[in-house]
Each structure stands twice: as C-alpha cells, then as structure tokens.
GROMACS .gro file of C-alpha atoms in nm:
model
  186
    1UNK     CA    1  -0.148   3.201  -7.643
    2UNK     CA    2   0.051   3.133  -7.924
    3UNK     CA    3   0.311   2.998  -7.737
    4UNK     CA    4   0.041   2.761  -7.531
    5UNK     CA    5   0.021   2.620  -7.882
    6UNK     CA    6   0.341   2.589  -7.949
    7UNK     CA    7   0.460   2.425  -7.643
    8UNK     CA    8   0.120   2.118  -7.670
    9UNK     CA    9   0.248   2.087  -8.044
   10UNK     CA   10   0.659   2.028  -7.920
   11UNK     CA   11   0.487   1.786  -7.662
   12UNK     CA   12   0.295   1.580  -7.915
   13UNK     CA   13   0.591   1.553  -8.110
   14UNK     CA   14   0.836   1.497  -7.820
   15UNK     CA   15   0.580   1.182  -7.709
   16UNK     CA   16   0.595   1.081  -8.097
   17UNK     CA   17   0.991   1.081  -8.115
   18UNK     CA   18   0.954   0.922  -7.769
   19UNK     CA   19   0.821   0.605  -7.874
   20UNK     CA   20   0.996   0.599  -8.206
   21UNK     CA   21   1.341   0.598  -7.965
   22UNK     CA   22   1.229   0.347  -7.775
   23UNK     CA   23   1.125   0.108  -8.103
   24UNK     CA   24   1.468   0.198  -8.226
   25UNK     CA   25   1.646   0.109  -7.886
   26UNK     CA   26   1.439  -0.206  -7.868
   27UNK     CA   27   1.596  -0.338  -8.222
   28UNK     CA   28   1.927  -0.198  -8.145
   29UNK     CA   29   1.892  -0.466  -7.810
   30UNK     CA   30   1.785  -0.728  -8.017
   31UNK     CA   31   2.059  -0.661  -8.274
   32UNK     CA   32   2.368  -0.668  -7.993
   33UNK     CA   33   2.219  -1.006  -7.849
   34UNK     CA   34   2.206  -1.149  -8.231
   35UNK     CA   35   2.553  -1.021  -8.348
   36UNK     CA   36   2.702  -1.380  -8.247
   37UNK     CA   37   2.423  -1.556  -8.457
   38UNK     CA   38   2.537  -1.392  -8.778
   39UNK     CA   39   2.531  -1.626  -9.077
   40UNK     CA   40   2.571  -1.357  -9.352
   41UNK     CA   41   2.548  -0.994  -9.282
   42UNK     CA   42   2.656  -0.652  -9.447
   43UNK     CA   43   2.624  -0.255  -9.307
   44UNK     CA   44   2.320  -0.128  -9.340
   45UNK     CA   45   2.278   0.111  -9.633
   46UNK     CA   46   2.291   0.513  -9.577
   47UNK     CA   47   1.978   0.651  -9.582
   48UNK     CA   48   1.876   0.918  -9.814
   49UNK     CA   49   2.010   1.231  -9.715
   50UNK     CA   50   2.217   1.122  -9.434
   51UNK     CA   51   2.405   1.449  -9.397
   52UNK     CA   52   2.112   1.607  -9.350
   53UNK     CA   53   1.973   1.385  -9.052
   54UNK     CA   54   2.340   1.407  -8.872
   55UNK     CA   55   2.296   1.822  -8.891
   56UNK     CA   56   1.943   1.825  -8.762
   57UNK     CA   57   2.079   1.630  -8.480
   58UNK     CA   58   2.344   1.863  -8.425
   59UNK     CA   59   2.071   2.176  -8.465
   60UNK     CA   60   1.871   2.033  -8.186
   61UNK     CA   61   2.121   1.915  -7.947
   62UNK     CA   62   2.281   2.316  -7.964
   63UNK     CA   63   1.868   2.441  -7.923
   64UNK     CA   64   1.851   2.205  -7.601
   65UNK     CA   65   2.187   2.304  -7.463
   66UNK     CA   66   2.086   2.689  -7.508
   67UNK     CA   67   1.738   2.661  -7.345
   68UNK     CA   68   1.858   2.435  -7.072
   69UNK     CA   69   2.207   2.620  -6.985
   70UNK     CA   70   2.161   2.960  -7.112
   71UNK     CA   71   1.822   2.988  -7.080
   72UNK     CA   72   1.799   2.840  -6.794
   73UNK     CA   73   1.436   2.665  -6.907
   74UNK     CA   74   1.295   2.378  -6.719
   75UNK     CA   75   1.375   2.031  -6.867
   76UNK     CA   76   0.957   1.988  -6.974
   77UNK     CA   77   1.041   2.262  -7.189
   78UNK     CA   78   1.288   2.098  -7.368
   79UNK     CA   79   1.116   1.802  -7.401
   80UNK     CA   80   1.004   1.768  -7.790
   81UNK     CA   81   1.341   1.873  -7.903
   82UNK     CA   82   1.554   1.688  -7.654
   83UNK     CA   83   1.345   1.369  -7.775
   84UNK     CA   84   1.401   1.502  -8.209
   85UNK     CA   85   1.797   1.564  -8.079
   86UNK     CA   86   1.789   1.172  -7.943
   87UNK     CA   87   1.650   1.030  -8.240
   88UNK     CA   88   1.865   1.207  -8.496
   89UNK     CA   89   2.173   1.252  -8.302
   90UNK     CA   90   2.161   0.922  -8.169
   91UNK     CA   91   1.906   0.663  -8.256
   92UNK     CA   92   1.879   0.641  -8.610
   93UNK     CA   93   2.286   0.724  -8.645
   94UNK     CA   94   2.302   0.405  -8.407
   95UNK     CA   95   2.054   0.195  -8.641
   96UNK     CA   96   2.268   0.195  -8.904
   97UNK     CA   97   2.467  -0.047  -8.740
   98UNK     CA   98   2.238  -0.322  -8.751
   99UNK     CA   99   2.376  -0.562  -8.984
  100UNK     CA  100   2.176  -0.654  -9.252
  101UNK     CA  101   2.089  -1.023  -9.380
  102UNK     CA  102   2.047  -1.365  -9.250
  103UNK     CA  103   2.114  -1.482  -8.883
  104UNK     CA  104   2.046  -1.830  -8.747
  105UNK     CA  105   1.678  -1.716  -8.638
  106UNK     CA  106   1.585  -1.496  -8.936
  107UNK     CA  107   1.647  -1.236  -9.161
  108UNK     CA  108   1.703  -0.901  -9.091
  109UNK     CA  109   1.567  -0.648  -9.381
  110UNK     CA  110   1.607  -0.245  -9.421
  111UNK     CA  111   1.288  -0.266  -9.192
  112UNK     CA  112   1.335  -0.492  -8.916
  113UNK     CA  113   1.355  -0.860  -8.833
  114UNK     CA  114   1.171  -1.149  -8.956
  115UNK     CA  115   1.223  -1.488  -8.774
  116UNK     CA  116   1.228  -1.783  -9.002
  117UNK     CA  117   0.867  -1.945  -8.926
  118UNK     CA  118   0.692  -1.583  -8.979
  119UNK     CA  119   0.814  -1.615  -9.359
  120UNK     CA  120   0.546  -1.695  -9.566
  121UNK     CA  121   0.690  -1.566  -9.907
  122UNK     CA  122   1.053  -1.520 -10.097
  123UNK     CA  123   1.114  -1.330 -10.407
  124UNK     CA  124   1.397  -1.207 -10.559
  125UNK     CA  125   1.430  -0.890 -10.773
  126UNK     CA  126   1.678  -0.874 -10.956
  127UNK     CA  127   1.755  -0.487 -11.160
  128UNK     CA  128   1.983  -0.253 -11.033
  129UNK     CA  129   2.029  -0.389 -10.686
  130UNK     CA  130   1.931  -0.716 -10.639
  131UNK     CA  131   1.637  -0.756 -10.373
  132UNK     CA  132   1.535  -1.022 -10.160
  133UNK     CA  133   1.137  -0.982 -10.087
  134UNK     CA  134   1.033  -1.144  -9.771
  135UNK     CA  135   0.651  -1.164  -9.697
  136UNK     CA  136   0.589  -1.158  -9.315
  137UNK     CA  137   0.313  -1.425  -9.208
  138UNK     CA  138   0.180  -1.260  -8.948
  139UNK     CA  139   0.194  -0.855  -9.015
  140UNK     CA  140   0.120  -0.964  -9.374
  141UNK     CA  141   0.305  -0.676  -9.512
  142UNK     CA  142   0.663  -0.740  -9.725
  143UNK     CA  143   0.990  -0.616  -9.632
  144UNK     CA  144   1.286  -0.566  -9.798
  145UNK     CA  145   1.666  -0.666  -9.791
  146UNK     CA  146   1.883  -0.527 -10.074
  147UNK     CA  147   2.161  -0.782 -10.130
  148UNK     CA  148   2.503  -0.705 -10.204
  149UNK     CA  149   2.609  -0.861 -10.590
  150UNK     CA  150   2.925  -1.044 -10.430
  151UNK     CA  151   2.705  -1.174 -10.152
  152UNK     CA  152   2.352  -1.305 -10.381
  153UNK     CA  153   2.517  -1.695 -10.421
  154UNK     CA  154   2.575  -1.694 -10.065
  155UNK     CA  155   2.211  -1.582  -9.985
  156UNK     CA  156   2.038  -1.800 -10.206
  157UNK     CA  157   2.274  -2.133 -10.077
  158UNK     CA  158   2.147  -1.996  -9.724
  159UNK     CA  159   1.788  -1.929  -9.801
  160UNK     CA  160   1.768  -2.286  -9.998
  161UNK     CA  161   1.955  -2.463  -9.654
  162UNK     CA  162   1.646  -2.302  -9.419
  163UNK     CA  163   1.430  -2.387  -9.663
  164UNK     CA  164   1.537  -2.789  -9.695
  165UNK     CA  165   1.505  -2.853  -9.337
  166UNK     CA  166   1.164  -2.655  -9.333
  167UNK     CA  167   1.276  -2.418  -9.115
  168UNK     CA  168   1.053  -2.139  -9.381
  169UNK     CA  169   0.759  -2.293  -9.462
  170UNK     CA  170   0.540  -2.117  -9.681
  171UNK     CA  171   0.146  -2.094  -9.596
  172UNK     CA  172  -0.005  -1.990  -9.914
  173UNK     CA  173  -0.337  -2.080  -9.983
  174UNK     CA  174  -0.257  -2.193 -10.334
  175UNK     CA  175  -0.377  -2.535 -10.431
  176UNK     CA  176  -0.064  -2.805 -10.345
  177UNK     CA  177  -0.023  -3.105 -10.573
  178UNK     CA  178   0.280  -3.179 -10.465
  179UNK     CA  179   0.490  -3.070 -10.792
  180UNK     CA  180   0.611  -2.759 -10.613
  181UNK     CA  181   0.988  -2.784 -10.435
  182UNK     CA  182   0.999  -2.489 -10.169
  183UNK     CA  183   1.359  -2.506 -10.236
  184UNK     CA  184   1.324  -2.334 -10.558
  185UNK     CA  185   1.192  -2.019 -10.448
  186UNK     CA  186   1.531  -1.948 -10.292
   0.00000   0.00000   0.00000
C-alpha cells in the first residue's frame, strides 16, 4: 500500500519535472539559434545555492543507476527520479548558459525572453545591482535582468537605439499629450 503511494506520488512528480525539462530544453533551443544575434550579453548569474542543485543531481543520477543496474527495476520505476536527475544534473546546469541581455529581437532576463514589440514598460533600479525592469505586454507580468555596472552605459545606449526607431513601443493607457519622449525611459 504504502508503496502504491509512493510510486503515484514519484509519477506526479516525474510528469512535473517532465514538462519543466522540456520548457528548459525549449529556451536552451531558442538560446543556441540566438547566440549569433547577440548585441550585449553576460553569463547568467549562479543561482542560490548552486552547490546544492549540482549534488542533488548527482544523488539522483547514483539512485537511478542503483535501481536500474543493481536493482534491476523496470525503467517506469525510475521514472520521477530519472526526470529530478535530468533537471538538476542537466537542465538547469545547462540554463545557466543562456546569456543574459539584449539580442537583435529582444531581451533576455533571469526569466526568459521578451521580444522587442511585447515590451510595454522599462525601469531601471538602480541599488546594489542595478536592474533593468521589463514589463511584458502580453503575459502582463515584469521580469527582470540584473545588469552588470561596466555594462549599464552600454544598455541604456541600446535600449534608447530600439526605442528611437520604435522598435519598443510602449502601450500604456496613460493620457498622451505629446510631451513624453519614449527615449527617456531608457
């Protein structure tokens, strides 16, 4: 019985790591078609505890190799953790190499990428680390890309070049007299 339930649970999550593999593998796609686009771009930043992702993946992928070799289990046994071992062992290891930051099409944040005519906001936070905020047009929801110091001028001459030949238009539903230059907001 109880391991019934464990087995449906290490299937729910195996379908759940499943499709986050396949998100992950769809950017990392993306990303090797876009390298040769690359107008400004930096690593992506470690994630908080990093170490600790890389030995989960390590955990898992020894679990899987002892239930599938010494075990001798079937492979739909192994399913959940294989699909945990891909994700931390591979997948999010992999994502890291996404370059972060501004491509002829878009901009690509800590959270994905954002072609230039979804942009319907840009702010910059500046503190600590200096933040670009991009709001998304069409999944209404901001994302953000933490700028290098060395690399803000850059990044601003870049956003205010998209932004001249309208390229990012912003939306808004503020009232427009015609006193506002786009431009600025870079």
């Amino acid at each position: 019985m109880l391991h019934d339930v464990l087995s449906s649970i290490l299937l729910v999550l195996g379908l759940g790591f499943l499709v986050a593999n396949l998100r992950l593998g769809v950017e990392l796609v993306r990303y090797f078609r876009m390298r040769s686009t690359a107008l400004l771009v930096w690593p992506g930043r470690r994630p908080p505890f990093y170490g600790l992702v890389l030995t989960l993946g390590v955990v898992l992928g020894m679990l899987v190799f002892v239930k599938v070799v010494v075990q001798d289990r079937p492979p739909r046994d192994v399913f959940g953790e294989g699909m945990m071992f891909v994700y931390y062992g591979y997948a999010l290891p992999l994502s890291r190499r996404i370059g972060r930051g501004f491509y002829r099409d878009g901009i690509w944040s800590e959270s994905g990428f954002v072609p230039y005519w979804k942009i319907d906001g840009l702010r910059w936070k500046e503190g600590e680390e200096i933040t670009l905020v991009v709001i998304d047009r069409v999944r209404r929801m901001a994302r953000l890309l933490v700028v290098p110091q060395p690399l803000y001028g850059a990044a601003r001459r870049i956003l205010r070049d998209h932004l001249a030949s309208h390229e990012i238009h912003f939306a808004g539903k503020a009232l427009d007299l015609g006193e506002h230059d786009e431009r600025d907001d870079a």
